[in-house]
PDB file of C-alpha atoms in Angstrom:
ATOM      1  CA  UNK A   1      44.169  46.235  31.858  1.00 34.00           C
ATOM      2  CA  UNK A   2      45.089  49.615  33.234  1.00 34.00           C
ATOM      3  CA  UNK A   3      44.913  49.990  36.965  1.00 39.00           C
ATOM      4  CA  UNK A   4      44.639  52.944  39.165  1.00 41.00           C
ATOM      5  CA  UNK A   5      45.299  53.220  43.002  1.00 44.00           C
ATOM      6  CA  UNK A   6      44.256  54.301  46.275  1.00 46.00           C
ATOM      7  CA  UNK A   7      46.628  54.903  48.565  1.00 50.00           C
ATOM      8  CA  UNK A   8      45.460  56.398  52.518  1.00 55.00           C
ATOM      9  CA  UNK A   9      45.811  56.008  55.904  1.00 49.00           C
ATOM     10  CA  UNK A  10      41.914  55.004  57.329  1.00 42.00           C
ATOM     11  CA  UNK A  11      40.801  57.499  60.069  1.00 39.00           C
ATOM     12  CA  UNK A  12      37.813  56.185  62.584  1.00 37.00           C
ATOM     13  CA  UNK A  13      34.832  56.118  60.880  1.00 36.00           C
ATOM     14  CA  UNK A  14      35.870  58.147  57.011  1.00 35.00           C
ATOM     15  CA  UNK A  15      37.994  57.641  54.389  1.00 30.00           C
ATOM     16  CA  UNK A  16      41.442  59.639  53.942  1.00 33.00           C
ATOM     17  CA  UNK A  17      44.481  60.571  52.830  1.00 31.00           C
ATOM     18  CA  UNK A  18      47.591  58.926  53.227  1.00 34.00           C
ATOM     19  CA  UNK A  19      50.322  59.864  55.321  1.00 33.00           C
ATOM     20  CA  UNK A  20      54.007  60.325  53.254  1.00 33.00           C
ATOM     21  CA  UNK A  21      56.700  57.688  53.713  1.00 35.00           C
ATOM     22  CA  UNK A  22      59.045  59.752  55.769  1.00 35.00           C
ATOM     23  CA  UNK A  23      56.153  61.508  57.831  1.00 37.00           C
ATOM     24  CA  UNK A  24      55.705  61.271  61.583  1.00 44.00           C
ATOM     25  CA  UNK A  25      54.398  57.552  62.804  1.00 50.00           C
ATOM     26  CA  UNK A  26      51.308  57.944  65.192  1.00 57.00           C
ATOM     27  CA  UNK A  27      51.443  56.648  68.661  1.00 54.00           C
ATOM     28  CA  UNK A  28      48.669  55.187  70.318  1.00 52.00           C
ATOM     29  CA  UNK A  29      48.922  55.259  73.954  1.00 45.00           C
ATOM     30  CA  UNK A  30      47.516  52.867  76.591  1.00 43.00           C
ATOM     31  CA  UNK A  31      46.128  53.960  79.753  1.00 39.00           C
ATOM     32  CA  UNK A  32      46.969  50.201  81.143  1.00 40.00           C
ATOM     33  CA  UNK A  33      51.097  50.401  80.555  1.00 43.00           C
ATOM     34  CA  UNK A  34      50.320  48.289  77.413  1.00 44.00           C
ATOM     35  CA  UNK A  35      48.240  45.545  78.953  1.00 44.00           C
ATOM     36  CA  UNK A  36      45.119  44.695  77.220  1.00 48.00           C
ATOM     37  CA  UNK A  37      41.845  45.168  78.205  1.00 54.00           C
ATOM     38  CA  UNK A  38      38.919  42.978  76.565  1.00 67.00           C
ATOM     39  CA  UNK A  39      38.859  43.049  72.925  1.00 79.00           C
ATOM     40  CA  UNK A  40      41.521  45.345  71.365  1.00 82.00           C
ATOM     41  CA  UNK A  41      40.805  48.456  69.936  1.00 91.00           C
ATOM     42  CA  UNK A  42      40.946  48.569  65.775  1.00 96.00           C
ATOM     43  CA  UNK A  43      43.940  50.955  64.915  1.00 97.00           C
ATOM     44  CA  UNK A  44      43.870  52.985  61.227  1.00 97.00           C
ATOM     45  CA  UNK A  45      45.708  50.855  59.194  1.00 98.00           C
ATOM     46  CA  UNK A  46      47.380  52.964  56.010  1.00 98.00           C
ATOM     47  CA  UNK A  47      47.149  50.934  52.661  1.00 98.00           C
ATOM     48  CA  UNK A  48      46.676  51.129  49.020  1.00 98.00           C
ATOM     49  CA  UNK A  49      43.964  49.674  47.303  1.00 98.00           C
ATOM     50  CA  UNK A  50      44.056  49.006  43.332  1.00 98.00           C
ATOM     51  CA  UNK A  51      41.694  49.107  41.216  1.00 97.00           C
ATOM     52  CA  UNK A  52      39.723  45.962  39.989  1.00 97.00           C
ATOM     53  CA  UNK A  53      36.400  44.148  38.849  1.00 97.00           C
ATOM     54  CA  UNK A  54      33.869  44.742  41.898  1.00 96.00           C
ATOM     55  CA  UNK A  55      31.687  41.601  41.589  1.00 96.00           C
ATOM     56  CA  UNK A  56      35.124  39.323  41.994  1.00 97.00           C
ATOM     57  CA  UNK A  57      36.657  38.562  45.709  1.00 98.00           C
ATOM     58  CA  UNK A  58      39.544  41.028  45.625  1.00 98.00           C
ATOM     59  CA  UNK A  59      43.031  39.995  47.149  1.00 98.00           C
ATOM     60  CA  UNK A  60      44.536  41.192  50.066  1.00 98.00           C
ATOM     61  CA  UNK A  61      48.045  41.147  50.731  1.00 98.00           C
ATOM     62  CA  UNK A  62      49.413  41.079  54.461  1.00 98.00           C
ATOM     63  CA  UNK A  63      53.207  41.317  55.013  1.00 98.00           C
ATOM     64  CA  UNK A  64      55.901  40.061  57.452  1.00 97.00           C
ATOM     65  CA  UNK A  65      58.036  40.981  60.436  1.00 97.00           C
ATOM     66  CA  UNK A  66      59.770  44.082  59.880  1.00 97.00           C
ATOM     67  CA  UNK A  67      57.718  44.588  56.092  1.00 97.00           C
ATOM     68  CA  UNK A  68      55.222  47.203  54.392  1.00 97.00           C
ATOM     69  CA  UNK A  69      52.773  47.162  52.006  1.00 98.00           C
ATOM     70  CA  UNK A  70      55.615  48.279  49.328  1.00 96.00           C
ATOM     71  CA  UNK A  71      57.183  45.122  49.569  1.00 96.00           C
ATOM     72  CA  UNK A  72      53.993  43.504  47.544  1.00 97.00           C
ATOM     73  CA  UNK A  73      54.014  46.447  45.023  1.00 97.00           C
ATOM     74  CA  UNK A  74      55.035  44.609  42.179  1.00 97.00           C
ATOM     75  CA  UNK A  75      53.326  41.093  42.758  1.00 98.00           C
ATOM     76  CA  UNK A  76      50.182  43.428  43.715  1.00 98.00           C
ATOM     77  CA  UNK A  77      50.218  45.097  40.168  1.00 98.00           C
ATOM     78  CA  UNK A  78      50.472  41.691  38.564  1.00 98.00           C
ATOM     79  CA  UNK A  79      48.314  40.162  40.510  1.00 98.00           C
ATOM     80  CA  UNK A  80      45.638  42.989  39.609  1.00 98.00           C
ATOM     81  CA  UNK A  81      46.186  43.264  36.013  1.00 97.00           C
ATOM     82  CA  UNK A  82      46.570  39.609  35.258  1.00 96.00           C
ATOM     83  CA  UNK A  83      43.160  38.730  38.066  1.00 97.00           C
ATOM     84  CA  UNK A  84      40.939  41.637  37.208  1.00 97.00           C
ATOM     85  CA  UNK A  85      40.386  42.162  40.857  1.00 98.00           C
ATOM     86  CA  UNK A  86      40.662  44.915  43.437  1.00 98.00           C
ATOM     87  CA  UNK A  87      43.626  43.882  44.942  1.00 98.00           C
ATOM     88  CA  UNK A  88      44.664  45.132  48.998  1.00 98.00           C
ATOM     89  CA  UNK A  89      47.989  45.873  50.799  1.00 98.00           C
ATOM     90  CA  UNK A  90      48.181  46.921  54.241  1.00 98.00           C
ATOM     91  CA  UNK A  91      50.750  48.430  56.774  1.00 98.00           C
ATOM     92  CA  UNK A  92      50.197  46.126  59.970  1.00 98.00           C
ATOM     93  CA  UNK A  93      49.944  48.363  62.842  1.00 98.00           C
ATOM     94  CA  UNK A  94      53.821  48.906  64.324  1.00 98.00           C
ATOM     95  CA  UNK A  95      55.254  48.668  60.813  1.00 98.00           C
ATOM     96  CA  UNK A  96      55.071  51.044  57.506  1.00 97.00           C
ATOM     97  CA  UNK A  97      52.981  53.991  57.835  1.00 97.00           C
ATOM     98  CA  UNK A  98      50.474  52.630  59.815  1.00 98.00           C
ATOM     99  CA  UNK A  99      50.789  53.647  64.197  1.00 97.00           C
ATOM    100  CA  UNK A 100      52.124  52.428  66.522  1.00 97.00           C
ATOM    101  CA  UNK A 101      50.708  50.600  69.621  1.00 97.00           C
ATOM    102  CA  UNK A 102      51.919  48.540  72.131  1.00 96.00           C
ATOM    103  CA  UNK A 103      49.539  45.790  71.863  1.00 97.00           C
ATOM    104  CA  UNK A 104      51.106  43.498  69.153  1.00 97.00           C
ATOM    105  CA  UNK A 105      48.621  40.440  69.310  1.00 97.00           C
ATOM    106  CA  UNK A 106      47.466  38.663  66.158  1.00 98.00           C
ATOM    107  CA  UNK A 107      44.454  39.104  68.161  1.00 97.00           C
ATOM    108  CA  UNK A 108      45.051  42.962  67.699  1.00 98.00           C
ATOM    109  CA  UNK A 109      46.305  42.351  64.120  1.00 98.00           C
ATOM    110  CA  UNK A 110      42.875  40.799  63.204  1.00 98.00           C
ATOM    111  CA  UNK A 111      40.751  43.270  64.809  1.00 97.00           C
ATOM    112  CA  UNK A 112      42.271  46.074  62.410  1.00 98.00           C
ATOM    113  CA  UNK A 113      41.706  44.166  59.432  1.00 98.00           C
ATOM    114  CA  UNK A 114      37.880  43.312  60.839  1.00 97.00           C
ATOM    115  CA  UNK A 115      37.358  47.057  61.075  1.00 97.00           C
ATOM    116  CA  UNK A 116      39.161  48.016  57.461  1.00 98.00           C
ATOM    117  CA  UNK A 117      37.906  44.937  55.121  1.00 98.00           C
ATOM    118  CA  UNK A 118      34.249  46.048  55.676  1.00 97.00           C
ATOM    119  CA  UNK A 119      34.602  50.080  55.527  1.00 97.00           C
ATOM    120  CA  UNK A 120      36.590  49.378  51.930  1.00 98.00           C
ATOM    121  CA  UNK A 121      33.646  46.931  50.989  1.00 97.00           C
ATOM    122  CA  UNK A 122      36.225  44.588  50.628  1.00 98.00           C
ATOM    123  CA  UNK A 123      34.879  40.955  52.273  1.00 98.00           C
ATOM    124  CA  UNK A 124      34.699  38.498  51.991  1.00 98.00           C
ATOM    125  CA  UNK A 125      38.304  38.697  49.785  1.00 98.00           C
ATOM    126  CA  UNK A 126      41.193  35.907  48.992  1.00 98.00           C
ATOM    127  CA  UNK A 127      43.364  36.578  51.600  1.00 98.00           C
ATOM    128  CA  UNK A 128      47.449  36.130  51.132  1.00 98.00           C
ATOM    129  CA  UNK A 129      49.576  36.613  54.128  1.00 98.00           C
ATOM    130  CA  UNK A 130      53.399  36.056  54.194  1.00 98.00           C
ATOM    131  CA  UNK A 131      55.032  35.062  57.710  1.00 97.00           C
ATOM    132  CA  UNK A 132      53.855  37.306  60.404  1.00 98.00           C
ATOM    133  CA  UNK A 133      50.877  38.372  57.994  1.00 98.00           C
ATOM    134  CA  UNK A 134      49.914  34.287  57.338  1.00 98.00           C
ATOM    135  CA  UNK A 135      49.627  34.173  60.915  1.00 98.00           C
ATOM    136  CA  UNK A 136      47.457  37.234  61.159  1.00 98.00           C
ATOM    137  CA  UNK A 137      45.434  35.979  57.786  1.00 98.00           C
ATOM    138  CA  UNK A 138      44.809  32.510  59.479  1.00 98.00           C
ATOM    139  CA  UNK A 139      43.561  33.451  62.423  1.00 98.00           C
ATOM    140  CA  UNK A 140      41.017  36.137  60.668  1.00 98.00           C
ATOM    141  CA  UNK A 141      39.900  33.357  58.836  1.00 98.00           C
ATOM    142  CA  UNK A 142      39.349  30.821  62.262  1.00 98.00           C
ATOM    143  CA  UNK A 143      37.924  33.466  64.036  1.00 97.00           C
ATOM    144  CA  UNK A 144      35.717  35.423  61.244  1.00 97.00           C
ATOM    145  CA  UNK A 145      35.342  32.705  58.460  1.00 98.00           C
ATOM    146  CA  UNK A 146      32.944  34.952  56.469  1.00 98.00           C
ATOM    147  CA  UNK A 147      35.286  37.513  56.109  1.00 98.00           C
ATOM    148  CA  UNK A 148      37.527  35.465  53.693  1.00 98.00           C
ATOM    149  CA  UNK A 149      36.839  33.650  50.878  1.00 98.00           C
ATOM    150  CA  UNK A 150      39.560  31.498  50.545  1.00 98.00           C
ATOM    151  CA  UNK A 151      43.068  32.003  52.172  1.00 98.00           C
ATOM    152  CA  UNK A 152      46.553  31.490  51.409  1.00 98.00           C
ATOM    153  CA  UNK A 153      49.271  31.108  54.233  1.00 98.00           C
ATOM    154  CA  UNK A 154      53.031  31.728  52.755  1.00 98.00           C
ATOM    155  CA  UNK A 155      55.921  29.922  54.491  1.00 98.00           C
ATOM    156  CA  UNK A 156      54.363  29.964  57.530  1.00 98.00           C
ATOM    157  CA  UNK A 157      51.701  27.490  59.634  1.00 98.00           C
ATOM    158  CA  UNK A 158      49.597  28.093  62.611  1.00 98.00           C
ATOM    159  CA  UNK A 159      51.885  26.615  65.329  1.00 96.00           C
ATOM    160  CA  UNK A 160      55.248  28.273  67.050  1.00 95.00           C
ATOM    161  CA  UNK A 161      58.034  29.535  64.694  1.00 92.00           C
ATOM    162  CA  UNK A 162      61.168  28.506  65.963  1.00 85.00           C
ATOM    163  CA  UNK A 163      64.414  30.814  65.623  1.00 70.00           C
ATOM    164  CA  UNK A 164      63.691  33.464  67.316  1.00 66.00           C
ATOM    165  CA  UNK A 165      67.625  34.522  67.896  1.00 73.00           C
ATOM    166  CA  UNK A 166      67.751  35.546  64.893  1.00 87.00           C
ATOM    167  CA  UNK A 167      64.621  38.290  65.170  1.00 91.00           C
ATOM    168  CA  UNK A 168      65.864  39.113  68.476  1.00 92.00           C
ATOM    169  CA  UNK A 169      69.461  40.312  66.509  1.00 94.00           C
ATOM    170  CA  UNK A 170      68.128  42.084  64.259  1.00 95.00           C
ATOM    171  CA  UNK A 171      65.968  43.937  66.776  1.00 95.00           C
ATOM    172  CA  UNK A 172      69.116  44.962  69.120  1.00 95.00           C
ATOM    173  CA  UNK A 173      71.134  45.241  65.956  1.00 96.00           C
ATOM    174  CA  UNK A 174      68.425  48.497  64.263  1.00 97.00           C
ATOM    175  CA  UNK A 175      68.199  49.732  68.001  1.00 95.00           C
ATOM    176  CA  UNK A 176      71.904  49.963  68.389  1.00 95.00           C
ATOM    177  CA  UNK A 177      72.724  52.596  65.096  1.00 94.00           C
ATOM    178  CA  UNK A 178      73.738  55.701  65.298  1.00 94.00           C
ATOM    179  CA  UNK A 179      73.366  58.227  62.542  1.00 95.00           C
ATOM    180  CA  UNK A 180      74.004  61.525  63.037  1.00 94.00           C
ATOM    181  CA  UNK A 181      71.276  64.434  62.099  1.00 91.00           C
ATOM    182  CA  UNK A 182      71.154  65.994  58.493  1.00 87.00           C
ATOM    183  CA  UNK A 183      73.605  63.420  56.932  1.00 92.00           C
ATOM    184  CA  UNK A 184      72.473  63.040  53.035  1.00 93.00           C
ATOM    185  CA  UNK A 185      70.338  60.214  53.348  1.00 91.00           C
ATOM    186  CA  UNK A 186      72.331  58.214  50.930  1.00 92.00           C
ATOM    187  CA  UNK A 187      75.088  58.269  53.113  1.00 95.00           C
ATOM    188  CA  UNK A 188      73.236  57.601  56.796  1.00 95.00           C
ATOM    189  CA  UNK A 189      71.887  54.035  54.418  1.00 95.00           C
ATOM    190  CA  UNK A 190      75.116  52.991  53.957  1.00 96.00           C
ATOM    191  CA  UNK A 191      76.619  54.090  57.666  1.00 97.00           C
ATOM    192  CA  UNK A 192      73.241  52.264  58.696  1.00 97.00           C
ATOM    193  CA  UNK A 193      74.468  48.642  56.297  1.00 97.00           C
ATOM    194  CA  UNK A 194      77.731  49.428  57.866  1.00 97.00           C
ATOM    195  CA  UNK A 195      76.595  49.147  61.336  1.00 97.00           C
ATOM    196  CA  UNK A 196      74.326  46.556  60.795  1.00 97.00           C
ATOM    197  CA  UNK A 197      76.501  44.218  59.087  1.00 96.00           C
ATOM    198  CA  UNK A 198      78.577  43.507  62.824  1.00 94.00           C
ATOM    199  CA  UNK A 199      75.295  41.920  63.887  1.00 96.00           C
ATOM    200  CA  UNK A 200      73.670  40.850  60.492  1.00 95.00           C
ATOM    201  CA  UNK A 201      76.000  39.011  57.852  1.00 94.00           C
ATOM    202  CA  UNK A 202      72.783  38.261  55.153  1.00 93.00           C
ATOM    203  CA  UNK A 203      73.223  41.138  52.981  1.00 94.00           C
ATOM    204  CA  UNK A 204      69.605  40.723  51.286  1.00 93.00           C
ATOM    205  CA  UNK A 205      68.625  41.029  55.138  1.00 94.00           C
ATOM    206  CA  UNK A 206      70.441  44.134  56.078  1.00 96.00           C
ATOM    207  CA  UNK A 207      68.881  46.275  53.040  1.00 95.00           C
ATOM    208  CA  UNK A 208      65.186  44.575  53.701  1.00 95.00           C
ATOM    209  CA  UNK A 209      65.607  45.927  57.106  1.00 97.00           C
ATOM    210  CA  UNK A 210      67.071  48.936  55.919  1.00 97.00           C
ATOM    211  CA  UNK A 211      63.600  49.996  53.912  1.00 95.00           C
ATOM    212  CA  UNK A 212      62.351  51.077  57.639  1.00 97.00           C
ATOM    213  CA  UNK A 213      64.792  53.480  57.653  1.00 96.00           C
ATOM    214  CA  UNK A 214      63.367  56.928  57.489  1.00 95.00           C
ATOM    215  CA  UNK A 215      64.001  60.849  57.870  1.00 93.00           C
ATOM    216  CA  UNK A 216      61.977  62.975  59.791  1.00 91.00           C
ATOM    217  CA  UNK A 217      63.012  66.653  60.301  1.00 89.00           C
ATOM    218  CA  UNK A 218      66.509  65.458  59.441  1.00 88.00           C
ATOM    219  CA  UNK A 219      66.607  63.124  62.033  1.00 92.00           C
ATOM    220  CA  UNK A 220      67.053  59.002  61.087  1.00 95.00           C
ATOM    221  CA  UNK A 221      64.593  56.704  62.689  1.00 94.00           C
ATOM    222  CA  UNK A 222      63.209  53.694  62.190  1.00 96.00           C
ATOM    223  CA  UNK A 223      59.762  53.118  61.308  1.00 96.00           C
ATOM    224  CA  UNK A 224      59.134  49.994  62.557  1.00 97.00           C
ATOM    225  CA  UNK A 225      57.852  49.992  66.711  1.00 97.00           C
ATOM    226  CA  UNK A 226      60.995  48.600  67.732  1.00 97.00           C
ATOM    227  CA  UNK A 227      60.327  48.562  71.427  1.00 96.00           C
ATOM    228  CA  UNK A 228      57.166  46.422  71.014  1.00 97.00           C
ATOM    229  CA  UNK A 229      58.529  43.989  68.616  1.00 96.00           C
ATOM    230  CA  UNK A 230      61.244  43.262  70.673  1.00 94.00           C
ATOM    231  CA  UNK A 231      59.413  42.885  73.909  1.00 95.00           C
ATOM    232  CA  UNK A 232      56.628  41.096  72.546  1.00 95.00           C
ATOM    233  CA  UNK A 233      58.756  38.909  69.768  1.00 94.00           C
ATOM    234  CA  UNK A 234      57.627  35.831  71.363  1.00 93.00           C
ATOM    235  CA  UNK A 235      54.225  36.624  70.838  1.00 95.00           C
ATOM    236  CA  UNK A 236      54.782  37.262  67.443  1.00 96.00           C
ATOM    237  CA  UNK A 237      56.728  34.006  67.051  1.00 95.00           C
ATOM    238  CA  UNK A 238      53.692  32.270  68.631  1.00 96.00           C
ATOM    239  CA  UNK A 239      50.208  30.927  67.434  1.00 97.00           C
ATOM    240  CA  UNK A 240      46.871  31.553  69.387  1.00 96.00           C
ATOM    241  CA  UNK A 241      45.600  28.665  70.144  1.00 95.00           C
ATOM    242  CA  UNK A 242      42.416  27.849  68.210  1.00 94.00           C
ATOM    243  CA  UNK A 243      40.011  24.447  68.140  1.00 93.00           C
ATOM    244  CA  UNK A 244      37.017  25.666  65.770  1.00 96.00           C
ATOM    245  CA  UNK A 245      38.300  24.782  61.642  1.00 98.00           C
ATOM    246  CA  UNK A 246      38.264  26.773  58.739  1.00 98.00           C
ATOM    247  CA  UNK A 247      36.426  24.980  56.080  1.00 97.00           C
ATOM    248  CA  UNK A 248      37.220  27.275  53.265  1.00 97.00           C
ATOM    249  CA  UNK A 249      40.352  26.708  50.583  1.00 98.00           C
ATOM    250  CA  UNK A 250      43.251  26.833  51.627  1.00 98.00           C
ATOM    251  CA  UNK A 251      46.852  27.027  49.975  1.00 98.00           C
ATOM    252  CA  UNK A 252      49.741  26.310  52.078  1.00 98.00           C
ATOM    253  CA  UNK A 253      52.775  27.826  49.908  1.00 98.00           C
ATOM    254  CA  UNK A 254      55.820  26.857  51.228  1.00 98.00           C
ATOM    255  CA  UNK A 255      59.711  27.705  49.858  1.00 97.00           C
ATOM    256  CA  UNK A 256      61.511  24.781  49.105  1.00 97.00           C
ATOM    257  CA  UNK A 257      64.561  25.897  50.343  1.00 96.00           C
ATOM    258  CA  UNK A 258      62.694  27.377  53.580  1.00 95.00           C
ATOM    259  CA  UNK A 259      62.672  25.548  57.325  1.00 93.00           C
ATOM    260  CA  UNK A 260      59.741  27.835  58.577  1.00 95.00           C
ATOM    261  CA  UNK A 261      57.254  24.740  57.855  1.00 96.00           C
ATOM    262  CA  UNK A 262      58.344  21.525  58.974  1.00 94.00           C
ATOM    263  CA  UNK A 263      56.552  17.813  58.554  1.00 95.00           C
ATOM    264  CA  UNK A 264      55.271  18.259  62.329  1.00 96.00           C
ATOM    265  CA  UNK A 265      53.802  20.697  61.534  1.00 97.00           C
ATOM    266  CA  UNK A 266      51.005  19.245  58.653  1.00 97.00           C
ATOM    267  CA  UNK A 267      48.994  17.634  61.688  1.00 97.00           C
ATOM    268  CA  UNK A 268      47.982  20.996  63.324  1.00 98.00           C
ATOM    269  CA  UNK A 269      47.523  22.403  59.231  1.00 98.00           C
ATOM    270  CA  UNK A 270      45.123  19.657  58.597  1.00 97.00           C
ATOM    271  CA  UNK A 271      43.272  19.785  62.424  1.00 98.00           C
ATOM    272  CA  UNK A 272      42.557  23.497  61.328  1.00 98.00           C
ATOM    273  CA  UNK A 273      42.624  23.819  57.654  1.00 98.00           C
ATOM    274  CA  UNK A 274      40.668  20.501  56.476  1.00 97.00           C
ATOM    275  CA  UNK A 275      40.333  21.567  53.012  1.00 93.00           C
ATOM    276  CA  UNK A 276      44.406  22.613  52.785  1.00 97.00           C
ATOM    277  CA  UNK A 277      46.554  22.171  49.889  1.00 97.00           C
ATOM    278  CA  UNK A 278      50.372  22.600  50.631  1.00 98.00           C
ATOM    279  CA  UNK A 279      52.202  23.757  47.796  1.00 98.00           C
ATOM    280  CA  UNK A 280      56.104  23.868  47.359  1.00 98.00           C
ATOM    281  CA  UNK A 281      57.753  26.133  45.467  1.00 98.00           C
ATOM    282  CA  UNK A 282      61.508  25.023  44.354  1.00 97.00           C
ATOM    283  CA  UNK A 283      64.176  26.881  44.899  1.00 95.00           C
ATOM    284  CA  UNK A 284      62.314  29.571  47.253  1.00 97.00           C
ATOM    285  CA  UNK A 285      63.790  30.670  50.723  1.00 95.00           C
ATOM    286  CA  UNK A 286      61.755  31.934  53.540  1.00 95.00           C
ATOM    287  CA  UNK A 287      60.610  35.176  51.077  1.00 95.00           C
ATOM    288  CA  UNK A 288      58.662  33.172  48.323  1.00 97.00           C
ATOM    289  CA  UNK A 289      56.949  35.705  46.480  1.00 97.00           C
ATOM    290  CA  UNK A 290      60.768  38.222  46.520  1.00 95.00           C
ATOM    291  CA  UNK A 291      62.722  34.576  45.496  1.00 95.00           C
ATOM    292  CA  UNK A 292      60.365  33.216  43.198  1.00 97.00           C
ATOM    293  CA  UNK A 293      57.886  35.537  41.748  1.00 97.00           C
ATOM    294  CA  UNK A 294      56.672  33.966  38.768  1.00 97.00           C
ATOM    295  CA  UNK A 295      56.344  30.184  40.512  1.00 98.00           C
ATOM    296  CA  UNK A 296      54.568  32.161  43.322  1.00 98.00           C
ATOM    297  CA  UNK A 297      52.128  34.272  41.059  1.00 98.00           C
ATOM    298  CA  UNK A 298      51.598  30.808  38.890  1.00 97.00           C
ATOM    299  CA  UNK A 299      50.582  29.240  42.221  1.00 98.00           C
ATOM    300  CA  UNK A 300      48.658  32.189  43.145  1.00 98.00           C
ATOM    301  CA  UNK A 301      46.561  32.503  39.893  1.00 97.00           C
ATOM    302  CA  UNK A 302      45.966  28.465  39.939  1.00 97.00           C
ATOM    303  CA  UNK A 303      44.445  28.557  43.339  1.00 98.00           C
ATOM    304  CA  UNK A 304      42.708  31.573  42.666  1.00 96.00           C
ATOM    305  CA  UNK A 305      40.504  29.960  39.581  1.00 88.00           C
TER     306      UNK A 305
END
């Protein structure tokens, strides 16, 4: 099946084009110093959008900490040719292409994805979020159970994360480079790895942090909102606490080689995910669908049917 793609940036209230890679991130200011003030305000979230069979439940794809939408490109394609279905991926506000706000709640997180599923004509949809996105995707599904179908949660469960050291060094570690302007922008990636690397050993870390690296007017910046991740990253790291259940199905995919998801944690799975399978795949780390692709799209498709 062939498979054709939208790929935009939302404005309020229209559909519209999408902003390039290395373009200019918007900024959306707060006139509280970045408190919050009642229920947060929907930000334009930039995403592609394939192709697919309208009367089927399309798939939507919500990333990590420090992702984009590109890094489900491939399992997206898949996923649409092999399913038939309209299948989703989405910049979280403060990451990709999408802007920039202070206000990094899930509560935020979930209000942008109640504002976009609807315009696209898009819920209710099988909803996949990995890490930071399975926290966003479970709590859309608590909060606004007809919105999703049926949900999948990868590597991730609705209570604390622990580590977050290691978030908080990468953070300092991107904020610390130092490129200077109109260096070939092969070269400023490896000064970048270079510089990186005294704070970050994990090689397969450095270069998936390294895909927020962007030029703009021959200046290197990141893309991702650095200064709200890091003073919110405990946020992030957190859960919202919740008591009403989702009743819908619910995959809990976990890598087998992963300690995001421990035992303790099943309890609080089953309190709010009655219906919830948990799934391991073998061999996986932390980024099940990048370590295992196949096992992960097998699980996928199974749940799917």
């Amino acid at each position: 099946m062939l498979c054709w793609a939208r790929s935009c940036r939302l404005p309020r209230g229209a559909l519209g084009p999408s902003t390039p890679s290395f373009s200019r991130v918007p900024v959306i200011r707060s006139s509280s110093n970045g408190q919050r003030e009642g229920k947060p305000r929907p930000l334009p979230l930039s995403y592609r959008l394939l192709d697919g069979e309208t009367t089927l439940p399309a798939i939507v794809l919500l990333h990590g900490l420090f992702g984009s939408k590109t890094n489900f490109n491939s399992i997206a394609k898949a996923l649409a040719q092999q399913t038939g279905r309209r299948v989703l991926t989405v910049d979280a506000r403060n990451h990709g292409d999408s802007p920039h706000s202070p206000d990094v709640s899930y509560e935020a997180m979930c209000q942008d994805l109640q504002s976009l599923l609807p315009q696209l004509d898009l819920a209710p949809c099988a909803l996949i979020g990995h890490s930071m996105g399975g926290k966003t995707a479970m709590l859309l599904a608590l909060q606004r159970p007809e919105l999703v179908e049926r949900l999948i949660a990868v590597d991730i469960s609705p209570v604390k994360t622990t580590g977050t050291s290691k978030f908080a060094t990468c953070v300092a570690a991107m904020k610390s480079i130092d490129i200077p302007d109109k260096m070939p922008r092969s070269q400023a990636r490896k000064l970048a790895d270079k510089q990186l690397s005294h704070a970050v050993q994990d090689m397969a870390m450095r270069q998936f942090l390294l895909t927020n690296l962007v030029e703009v007017d021959g200046h290197f910046q990141w893309r991702v909102n650095l200064d709200a991740l890091a003073e919110h990253l405990d946020e992030i790291m957190n859960f919202p606490p919740q008591q009403e259940p989702y009743s819908g199905p619910t995959l809990f995919l976990l890598g087998g080689s992963s300690h995001y998801v421990c035992p303790s944690h099943h309890p609080e799975i089953r309190r709010l995910f009655p219906g919830a399978r948990i799934q391991t795949v073998p061999n996986a780390n932390h980024w099940v669908h990048a370590d295992r692709p196949q096992d992960f799209m097998a699980a996928v498709q199974s749940f799917l049917v």
